Amino acid sequence: MLGGRQLGMDKLSRKLSGAQPVANYSRRPISRPFRAAPVPRVAQNSQDAVTQNGSGTSEAPTSWQNPALKKAIPTVVSLSDEAAAMAADDWSQSSLSVVVVGASGDLAKKKIFPALFALFYEGLLPPDFQLFGYARSKMTDEEFRDLIGNTLTCRIDARSRCEDSQAAFLSRCFYCPGQYDAPEGYANLDKKCKEQEALTGKMVANRMFFLSIPPNVFVQAAGGAADNCSSPTGWTRVIVEKPFGRDSASSAELGRGLARHLTEDQIYRIDHYLGKELIENLTVLRFSNLVFEPLWSRQYIRNVQVIFSEDFGTEGRGGYFDRYGIIRDVMQNHLLQIVALFAMEPPVSLDGEAIRNEKVKVLQSMSQVALEDVTLGQYRGRSGAGRSGGADLPGYLDDATVPKGSLCPTFAAIALHINNARWDGVPFLLKAGKALHTRGAEIRVQFRHVPGNIFKHKVGPNIDMTTNELVIRIQPRESIYLKINNKVPGLGMRLDTTKLDLVYNDAYSKELPDAYERLLLDVVNGDKRLFIRDDELEQAWNIFTPVLHEIERRKVAPELYPYGSRGPVGAHYLAAKYNVRWGDLTEDEI
């Protein structure tokens, strides 16, 4: 059977040889929802056609298509009927069970269930899909459906059939109570999954687990699911949400615990920031536009800034936040992953392993963060400065869940250095904080000054203000713009700085998908480009662990800054140390 599939893939490969590379297929909602499946990517090699899961059984290809809908879905390139049929026979013989462990928690209700419903509504989940919730709370299937139903919404641009879609989605939802560390609970879950999977009449049942639970029970839950509730006939994949430990040692311990029950191929370490539209577009912007790649080096770039800011504090979650702090919560994962994608060398292909190999190389080239390259801050209260009615804004230590006298930083600015031929000498400045003046996330690329600039006398004394700058705004109001200098219309010679911009909401009418939608769909497809590999995680912790331990050992006191301000003054001294000015000091409205 497998040999016949392989011969078919070889035949498909010969059929496509000499043609242009197959592009990604465009997708749209189809006329018969809920039973449709997304259009496949074509397997590139024999390993794409058949892989091995953790239990040693063969996995079917991770792409699918409903043959009856071939003509209903537009494609970028036209495949023959034979090619489409070759890629279509996966989900016609298998089902998908998604299990959310921690189904009664905030993450599940706010992000996971809405994302799964959005994929279901768009026809991007397999025809025989079912959702199972598992948590300690006692609930019936109907009570679970009521809980999920309160979280579901339809996109503004896709509200037709919304109520019918919700009813159809909820009819596929089931619940099983149990303890996270109790094998018998997962055995009951396995029984319930098998009952529903049997009703589909499919020979193969694939299972996907999302661990939406506290990190202290990751290993027990992963082990319970893997040992007692793995699919006996198809693949089993487990999604692990950050934090992945507190330092190198705890991360390694977590990795060893997961490895006792799962193979690396089965583990999907999710960083939801990598699913955001502008991060996904980062590699496209760089590697598909000739104008950027030649400039992407120390020769033309003076510094790179990755800035993350929130305009609210811990809001009663200080007890959890205090165990990690802003460096572990944001910098070691979200911002460092952005830097790795930004700075990596061109991968040999878009294959997940090729991209992750290049990210690991960049992380290996980074110096460990030194304490003198770190500024820490903690927000304090501010009287009469609330967003409405002049209410007082509480400080971090005013949060009742925060330990008294805590030195946990809610703000940090850090300088990173990449010691390779492309980036030697270019500072990468990271800044993240809570309770700041605005909410946003962006990448700022400040280019070098024009050598021998003949217009120097026209730009004023602060030449930095007229330096070219590329800004990739991740959120909100997603956009990309390039600051350039131009002549002001008129008879004189007066220069001005303006922007060439792409604002997503203005350029595209379609509402942007949530990051979890993209990442969950990638797990279903077996695409690991946007997920963190074990050696990648190890290198990331190696960069930050020494300075984190030094901060804790020395009991470094963070600099206080007012709630709603731009952060501590020390961040500006850090930037000045590298002759850099933070690019977000002026408001850049698009």
PDB file of C-alpha atoms in Angstrom, residues 232-465:
ATOM      1  CA  PRO A 232      -3.716   3.820  17.806  1.00  0.00           C
ATOM      2  CA  THR A 233      -4.124   4.275  14.057  1.00  0.00           C
ATOM      3  CA  GLY A 234      -2.895   7.764  13.105  1.00  0.00           C
ATOM      4  CA  TRP A 235      -0.600  10.527  14.299  1.00  0.00           C
ATOM      5  CA  THR A 236      -0.568  12.191  17.721  1.00  0.00           C
ATOM      6  CA  ARG A 237       0.689  15.774  18.118  1.00  0.00           C
ATOM      7  CA  VAL A 238       0.988  17.787  21.314  1.00  0.00           C
ATOM      8  CA  ILE A 239       1.059  21.604  21.463  1.00  0.00           C
ATOM      9  CA  VAL A 240       2.917  23.096  24.422  1.00  0.00           C
ATOM     10  CA  GLU A 241       2.334  26.764  25.305  1.00  0.00           C
ATOM     11  CA  LYS A 242       5.070  28.919  26.873  1.00  0.00           C
ATOM     12  CA  PRO A 243       6.695  29.366  29.363  1.00  0.00           C
ATOM     13  CA  PHE A 244       9.224  26.656  28.555  1.00  0.00           C
ATOM     14  CA  GLY A 245      10.975  26.809  31.919  1.00  0.00           C
ATOM     15  CA  ARG A 246      12.626  29.695  33.784  1.00  0.00           C
ATOM     16  CA  ASP A 247      16.232  29.130  32.705  1.00  0.00           C
ATOM     17  CA  SER A 248      18.453  26.639  30.885  1.00  0.00           C
ATOM     18  CA  ALA A 249      18.254  23.990  33.622  1.00  0.00           C
ATOM     19  CA  SER A 250      14.468  24.049  34.077  1.00  0.00           C
ATOM     20  CA  SER A 251      13.927  24.153  30.314  1.00  0.00           C
ATOM     21  CA  ALA A 252      16.181  21.124  29.859  1.00  0.00           C
ATOM     22  CA  GLU A 253      14.312  19.318  32.626  1.00  0.00           C
ATOM     23  CA  LEU A 254      11.005  20.056  30.896  1.00  0.00           C
ATOM     24  CA  GLY A 255      12.449  18.826  27.606  1.00  0.00           C
ATOM     25  CA  ARG A 256      13.615  15.563  29.155  1.00  0.00           C
ATOM     26  CA  GLY A 257      10.217  15.068  30.762  1.00  0.00           C
ATOM     27  CA  LEU A 258       8.399  15.519  27.453  1.00  0.00           C
ATOM     28  CA  ALA A 259      10.926  13.281  25.666  1.00  0.00           C
ATOM     29  CA  ARG A 260      10.042  10.387  27.967  1.00  0.00           C
ATOM     30  CA  HIS A 261       6.602  10.274  26.372  1.00  0.00           C
ATOM     31  CA  LEU A 262       6.866  12.000  22.975  1.00  0.00           C
ATOM     32  CA  THR A 263       9.275  12.284  20.078  1.00  0.00           C
ATOM     33  CA  GLU A 264      10.493  15.707  18.972  1.00  0.00           C
ATOM     34  CA  ASP A 265       8.395  15.388  15.803  1.00  0.00           C
ATOM     35  CA  GLN A 266       5.259  15.123  17.950  1.00  0.00           C
ATOM     36  CA  ILE A 267       5.999  18.229  20.070  1.00  0.00           C
ATOM     37  CA  TYR A 268       4.858  21.651  18.840  1.00  0.00           C
ATOM     38  CA  ARG A 269       6.206  24.433  21.080  1.00  0.00           C
ATOM     39  CA  ILE A 270       3.957  27.349  20.273  1.00  0.00           C
ATOM     40  CA  ASP A 271       4.924  31.025  20.412  1.00  0.00           C
ATOM     41  CA  HIS A 272       1.773  32.799  19.295  1.00  0.00           C
ATOM     42  CA  TYR A 273       3.725  35.884  18.234  1.00  0.00           C
ATOM     43  CA  LEU A 274       5.211  33.926  15.337  1.00  0.00           C
ATOM     44  CA  GLY A 275       1.689  33.458  13.976  1.00  0.00           C
ATOM     45  CA  LYS A 276       1.053  37.178  13.543  1.00  0.00           C
ATOM     46  CA  GLU A 277       0.617  38.366   9.970  1.00  0.00           C
ATOM     47  CA  LEU A 278       3.564  40.770   9.908  1.00  0.00           C
ATOM     48  CA  ILE A 279       5.950  38.174  11.347  1.00  0.00           C
ATOM     49  CA  GLU A 280       4.822  35.696   8.704  1.00  0.00           C
ATOM     50  CA  ASN A 281       5.434  38.420   6.123  1.00  0.00           C
ATOM     51  CA  LEU A 282       8.955  39.128   7.371  1.00  0.00           C
ATOM     52  CA  THR A 283      10.615  36.404   5.312  1.00  0.00           C
ATOM     53  CA  VAL A 284       8.497  37.303   2.281  1.00  0.00           C
ATOM     54  CA  LEU A 285       9.468  40.961   2.528  1.00  0.00           C
ATOM     55  CA  ARG A 286      13.140  40.137   2.739  1.00  0.00           C
ATOM     56  CA  PHE A 287      13.615  37.191   0.390  1.00  0.00           C
ATOM     57  CA  SER A 288      11.122  37.979  -2.390  1.00  0.00           C
ATOM     58  CA  ASN A 289      12.098  41.637  -2.891  1.00  0.00           C
ATOM     59  CA  LEU A 290      15.452  42.301  -4.502  1.00  0.00           C
ATOM     60  CA  VAL A 291      15.534  45.829  -3.102  1.00  0.00           C
ATOM     61  CA  PHE A 292      15.889  44.650   0.520  1.00  0.00           C
ATOM     62  CA  GLU A 293      18.200  41.639   0.653  1.00  0.00           C
ATOM     63  CA  PRO A 294      21.357  43.481  -0.579  1.00  0.00           C
ATOM     64  CA  LEU A 295      20.816  46.090   2.171  1.00  0.00           C
ATOM     65  CA  TRP A 296      20.273  43.499   4.934  1.00  0.00           C
ATOM     66  CA  SER A 297      23.731  43.661   6.533  1.00  0.00           C
ATOM     67  CA  ARG A 298      26.156  45.666   8.628  1.00  0.00           C
ATOM     68  CA  GLN A 299      27.223  47.592   5.536  1.00  0.00           C
ATOM     69  CA  TYR A 300      23.941  49.506   5.330  1.00  0.00           C
ATOM     70  CA  ILE A 301      22.093  48.940   8.622  1.00  0.00           C
ATOM     71  CA  ARG A 302      23.159  50.968  11.652  1.00  0.00           C
ATOM     72  CA  ASN A 303      20.921  49.321  14.258  1.00  0.00           C
ATOM     73  CA  VAL A 304      17.788  47.216  14.624  1.00  0.00           C
ATOM     74  CA  GLN A 305      15.151  47.850  17.300  1.00  0.00           C
ATOM     75  CA  VAL A 306      12.404  45.440  18.373  1.00  0.00           C
ATOM     76  CA  ILE A 307       9.915  47.248  20.602  1.00  0.00           C
ATOM     77  CA  PHE A 308       6.991  45.800  22.550  1.00  0.00           C
ATOM     78  CA  SER A 309       4.766  47.911  24.778  1.00  0.00           C
ATOM     79  CA  GLU A 310       1.521  47.453  26.677  1.00  0.00           C
ATOM     80  CA  ASP A 311      -0.559  50.326  28.036  1.00  0.00           C
ATOM     81  CA  PHE A 312      -1.881  48.305  30.987  1.00  0.00           C
ATOM     82  CA  GLY A 313      -0.327  46.728  34.061  1.00  0.00           C
ATOM     83  CA  THR A 314      -0.629  43.262  35.531  1.00  0.00           C
ATOM     84  CA  GLU A 315      -4.307  43.892  36.377  1.00  0.00           C
ATOM     85  CA  GLY A 316      -4.549  41.307  39.167  1.00  0.00           C
ATOM     86  CA  ARG A 317      -2.242  38.785  37.450  1.00  0.00           C
ATOM     87  CA  GLY A 318       0.846  40.043  39.233  1.00  0.00           C
ATOM     88  CA  GLY A 319       1.253  36.856  41.264  1.00  0.00           C
ATOM     89  CA  TYR A 320       1.805  34.826  38.082  1.00  0.00           C
ATOM     90  CA  PHE A 321       3.852  37.519  36.361  1.00  0.00           C
ATOM     91  CA  ASP A 322       6.119  37.937  39.381  1.00  0.00           C
ATOM     92  CA  ARG A 323       7.465  34.392  38.948  1.00  0.00           C
ATOM     93  CA  TYR A 324       8.801  35.261  35.506  1.00  0.00           C
ATOM     94  CA  GLY A 325       9.213  38.992  34.875  1.00  0.00           C
ATOM     95  CA  ILE A 326       9.285  40.833  31.573  1.00  0.00           C
ATOM     96  CA  ILE A 327      12.516  39.258  30.266  1.00  0.00           C
ATOM     97  CA  ARG A 328      11.235  35.696  30.570  1.00  0.00           C
ATOM     98  CA  ASP A 329       7.666  36.635  29.643  1.00  0.00           C
ATOM     99  CA  VAL A 330       8.391  38.567  26.439  1.00  0.00           C
ATOM    100  CA  MET A 331      12.057  38.970  25.531  1.00  0.00           C
ATOM    101  CA  GLN A 332      13.497  35.464  25.741  1.00  0.00           C
ATOM    102  CA  ASN A 333      10.734  34.153  23.473  1.00  0.00           C
ATOM    103  CA  HIS A 334       8.669  36.640  21.430  1.00  0.00           C
ATOM    104  CA  LEU A 335      11.321  39.264  20.737  1.00  0.00           C
ATOM    105  CA  LEU A 336      14.252  36.870  20.400  1.00  0.00           C
ATOM    106  CA  GLN A 337      12.291  34.791  17.873  1.00  0.00           C
ATOM    107  CA  ILE A 338      11.633  37.942  15.852  1.00  0.00           C
ATOM    108  CA  VAL A 339      15.356  38.769  15.873  1.00  0.00           C
ATOM    109  CA  ALA A 340      16.228  35.236  14.742  1.00  0.00           C
ATOM    110  CA  LEU A 341      13.805  35.419  11.794  1.00  0.00           C
ATOM    111  CA  PHE A 342      15.003  38.903  10.911  1.00  0.00           C
ATOM    112  CA  ALA A 343      18.728  38.138  11.041  1.00  0.00           C
ATOM    113  CA  MET A 344      18.942  34.584   9.691  1.00  0.00           C
ATOM    114  CA  GLU A 345      20.681  33.695   6.447  1.00  0.00           C
ATOM    115  CA  PRO A 346      18.496  32.737   3.458  1.00  0.00           C
ATOM    116  CA  PRO A 347      17.191  29.184   3.998  1.00  0.00           C
ATOM    117  CA  VAL A 348      17.567  26.655   1.189  1.00  0.00           C
ATOM    118  CA  SER A 349      13.753  26.299   1.029  1.00  0.00           C
ATOM    119  CA  LEU A 350      10.559  27.090   2.916  1.00  0.00           C
ATOM    120  CA  ASP A 351      10.705  23.688   4.560  1.00  0.00           C
ATOM    121  CA  GLY A 352      10.248  23.971   8.308  1.00  0.00           C
ATOM    122  CA  GLU A 353      13.566  22.360   9.162  1.00  0.00           C
ATOM    123  CA  ALA A 354      15.478  24.553   6.708  1.00  0.00           C
ATOM    124  CA  ILE A 355      14.127  27.718   8.319  1.00  0.00           C
ATOM    125  CA  ARG A 356      14.677  26.463  11.864  1.00  0.00           C
ATOM    126  CA  ASN A 357      18.253  25.435  11.002  1.00  0.00           C
ATOM    127  CA  GLU A 358      19.037  29.023  10.020  1.00  0.00           C
ATOM    128  CA  LYS A 359      17.394  30.412  13.150  1.00  0.00           C
ATOM    129  CA  VAL A 360      19.541  28.133  15.308  1.00  0.00           C
ATOM    130  CA  LYS A 361      22.686  29.352  13.538  1.00  0.00           C
ATOM    131  CA  VAL A 362      21.800  32.957  14.339  1.00  0.00           C
ATOM    132  CA  LEU A 363      21.155  32.132  17.995  1.00  0.00           C
ATOM    133  CA  GLN A 364      24.479  30.297  18.188  1.00  0.00           C
ATOM    134  CA  SER A 365      26.196  33.451  16.893  1.00  0.00           C
ATOM    135  CA  MET A 366      24.739  35.688  19.629  1.00  0.00           C
ATOM    136  CA  SER A 367      26.773  36.717  22.642  1.00  0.00           C
ATOM    137  CA  GLN A 368      25.311  36.079  26.062  1.00  0.00           C
ATOM    138  CA  VAL A 369      23.588  39.192  27.392  1.00  0.00           C
ATOM    139  CA  ALA A 370      25.823  41.196  29.748  1.00  0.00           C
ATOM    140  CA  LEU A 371      24.397  43.016  32.768  1.00  0.00           C
ATOM    141  CA  GLU A 372      25.853  46.333  31.570  1.00  0.00           C
ATOM    142  CA  ASP A 373      23.673  45.944  28.447  1.00  0.00           C
ATOM    143  CA  VAL A 374      20.465  45.697  30.489  1.00  0.00           C
ATOM    144  CA  THR A 375      18.132  48.342  31.901  1.00  0.00           C
ATOM    145  CA  LEU A 376      15.355  47.238  34.249  1.00  0.00           C
ATOM    146  CA  GLY A 377      12.252  49.143  35.306  1.00  0.00           C
ATOM    147  CA  GLN A 378       9.121  48.729  37.398  1.00  0.00           C
ATOM    148  CA  TYR A 379       6.040  50.926  37.064  1.00  0.00           C
ATOM    149  CA  ARG A 380       4.773  52.904  40.028  1.00  0.00           C
ATOM    150  CA  GLY A 381       1.356  54.384  40.677  1.00  0.00           C
ATOM    151  CA  ARG A 382       0.222  57.674  39.263  1.00  0.00           C
ATOM    152  CA  SER A 383      -2.403  59.914  40.848  1.00  0.00           C
ATOM    153  CA  GLY A 384      -5.295  61.324  38.831  1.00  0.00           C
ATOM    154  CA  ALA A 385      -4.007  60.020  35.509  1.00  0.00           C
ATOM    155  CA  GLY A 386      -6.565  57.344  34.671  1.00  0.00           C
ATOM    156  CA  ARG A 387      -7.956  56.929  31.184  1.00  0.00           C
ATOM    157  CA  SER A 388     -11.374  58.124  32.340  1.00  0.00           C
ATOM    158  CA  GLY A 389     -12.357  60.527  35.047  1.00  0.00           C
ATOM    159  CA  GLY A 390      -8.814  61.143  36.252  1.00  0.00           C
ATOM    160  CA  ALA A 391      -8.765  57.974  38.365  1.00  0.00           C
ATOM    161  CA  ASP A 392      -5.573  56.885  40.072  1.00  0.00           C
ATOM    162  CA  LEU A 393      -3.424  54.331  38.265  1.00  0.00           C
ATOM    163  CA  PRO A 394      -2.013  51.663  40.613  1.00  0.00           C
ATOM    164  CA  GLY A 395       1.639  50.694  40.705  1.00  0.00           C
ATOM    165  CA  TYR A 396       2.954  47.155  40.337  1.00  0.00           C
ATOM    166  CA  LEU A 397       3.433  46.772  44.091  1.00  0.00           C
ATOM    167  CA  ASP A 398      -0.166  47.930  44.628  1.00  0.00           C
ATOM    168  CA  ASP A 399      -1.364  44.677  43.035  1.00  0.00           C
ATOM    169  CA  ALA A 400      -2.551  42.517  45.925  1.00  0.00           C
ATOM    170  CA  THR A 401      -1.233  39.371  44.214  1.00  0.00           C
ATOM    171  CA  VAL A 402       2.357  40.716  44.046  1.00  0.00           C
ATOM    172  CA  PRO A 403       4.740  39.850  46.926  1.00  0.00           C
ATOM    173  CA  LYS A 404       5.570  42.833  49.105  1.00  0.00           C
ATOM    174  CA  GLY A 405       8.819  44.552  48.083  1.00  0.00           C
ATOM    175  CA  SER A 406       9.130  42.570  44.847  1.00  0.00           C
ATOM    176  CA  LEU A 407      12.054  43.505  42.574  1.00  0.00           C
ATOM    177  CA  CYS A 408      10.436  41.867  39.531  1.00  0.00           C
ATOM    178  CA  PRO A 409      11.002  44.037  36.428  1.00  0.00           C
ATOM    179  CA  THR A 410       7.978  45.088  34.402  1.00  0.00           C
ATOM    180  CA  PHE A 411      10.234  46.838  31.863  1.00  0.00           C
ATOM    181  CA  ALA A 412      13.544  45.894  30.275  1.00  0.00           C
ATOM    182  CA  ALA A 413      15.782  47.236  27.537  1.00  0.00           C
ATOM    183  CA  ILE A 414      18.579  44.987  26.283  1.00  0.00           C
ATOM    184  CA  ALA A 415      21.339  45.176  23.680  1.00  0.00           C
ATOM    185  CA  LEU A 416      22.059  41.985  21.737  1.00  0.00           C
ATOM    186  CA  HIS A 417      25.087  41.320  19.543  1.00  0.00           C
ATOM    187  CA  ILE A 418      25.356  38.841  16.662  1.00  0.00           C
ATOM    188  CA  ASN A 419      28.937  37.826  15.962  1.00  0.00           C
ATOM    189  CA  ASN A 420      28.900  36.827  12.326  1.00  0.00           C
ATOM    190  CA  ALA A 421      29.991  38.354   9.033  1.00  0.00           C
ATOM    191  CA  ARG A 422      26.589  39.845   8.248  1.00  0.00           C
ATOM    192  CA  TRP A 423      25.838  41.546  11.584  1.00  0.00           C
ATOM    193  CA  ASP A 424      29.135  42.157  13.365  1.00  0.00           C
ATOM    194  CA  GLY A 425      28.988  45.563  15.064  1.00  0.00           C
ATOM    195  CA  VAL A 426      25.264  46.135  14.565  1.00  0.00           C
ATOM    196  CA  PRO A 427      23.432  46.502  17.915  1.00  0.00           C
ATOM    197  CA  PHE A 428      20.049  44.826  18.193  1.00  0.00           C
ATOM    198  CA  LEU A 429      18.122  46.783  20.827  1.00  0.00           C
ATOM    199  CA  LEU A 430      15.137  45.106  22.469  1.00  0.00           C
ATOM    200  CA  LYS A 431      12.653  47.004  24.613  1.00  0.00           C
ATOM    201  CA  ALA A 432       9.547  45.659  26.335  1.00  0.00           C
ATOM    202  CA  GLY A 433       7.367  46.948  29.129  1.00  0.00           C
ATOM    203  CA  LYS A 434       3.994  47.128  30.825  1.00  0.00           C
ATOM    204  CA  ALA A 435       1.979  50.203  31.831  1.00  0.00           C
ATOM    205  CA  LEU A 436       3.597  52.366  29.152  1.00  0.00           C
ATOM    206  CA  HIS A 437       2.097  55.253  27.187  1.00  0.00           C
ATOM    207  CA  THR A 438       0.894  53.129  24.271  1.00  0.00           C
ATOM    208  CA  ARG A 439       0.221  49.597  23.101  1.00  0.00           C
ATOM    209  CA  GLY A 440       2.181  48.266  20.165  1.00  0.00           C
ATOM    210  CA  ALA A 441       4.886  46.056  18.728  1.00  0.00           C
ATOM    211  CA  GLU A 442       7.224  46.906  15.883  1.00  0.00           C
ATOM    212  CA  ILE A 443      10.573  46.311  14.247  1.00  0.00           C
ATOM    213  CA  ARG A 444      12.602  49.399  13.333  1.00  0.00           C
ATOM    214  CA  VAL A 445      15.550  49.160  10.960  1.00  0.00           C
ATOM    215  CA  GLN A 446      17.642  52.327  11.018  1.00  0.00           C
ATOM    216  CA  PHE A 447      20.000  52.621   8.066  1.00  0.00           C
ATOM    217  CA  ARG A 448      23.377  54.292   8.015  1.00  0.00           C
ATOM    218  CA  HIS A 449      23.889  57.909   7.046  1.00  0.00           C
ATOM    219  CA  VAL A 450      24.485  58.745   3.410  1.00  0.00           C
ATOM    220  CA  PRO A 451      28.280  59.038   3.006  1.00  0.00           C
ATOM    221  CA  GLY A 452      29.361  62.399   1.599  1.00  0.00           C
ATOM    222  CA  ASN A 453      25.757  63.619   1.644  1.00  0.00           C
ATOM    223  CA  ILE A 454      25.588  66.692  -0.576  1.00  0.00           C
ATOM    224  CA  PHE A 455      22.298  67.720   1.112  1.00  0.00           C
ATOM    225  CA  LYS A 456      23.777  67.668   4.597  1.00  0.00           C
ATOM    226  CA  HIS A 457      23.375  71.426   4.976  1.00  0.00           C
ATOM    227  CA  LYS A 458      19.674  71.109   4.157  1.00  0.00           C
ATOM    228  CA  VAL A 459      18.691  68.554   6.775  1.00  0.00           C
ATOM    229  CA  GLY A 460      19.598  70.452   9.930  1.00  0.00           C
ATOM    230  CA  PRO A 461      21.908  69.613  12.817  1.00  0.00           C
ATOM    231  CA  ASN A 462      20.226  66.296  13.802  1.00  0.00           C
ATOM    232  CA  ILE A 463      21.133  64.053  10.890  1.00  0.00           C
ATOM    233  CA  ASP A 464      19.624  61.037  12.658  1.00  0.00           C
ATOM    234  CA  MET A 465      16.151  62.475  12.119  1.00  0.00           C
TER     235      MET A 465
END
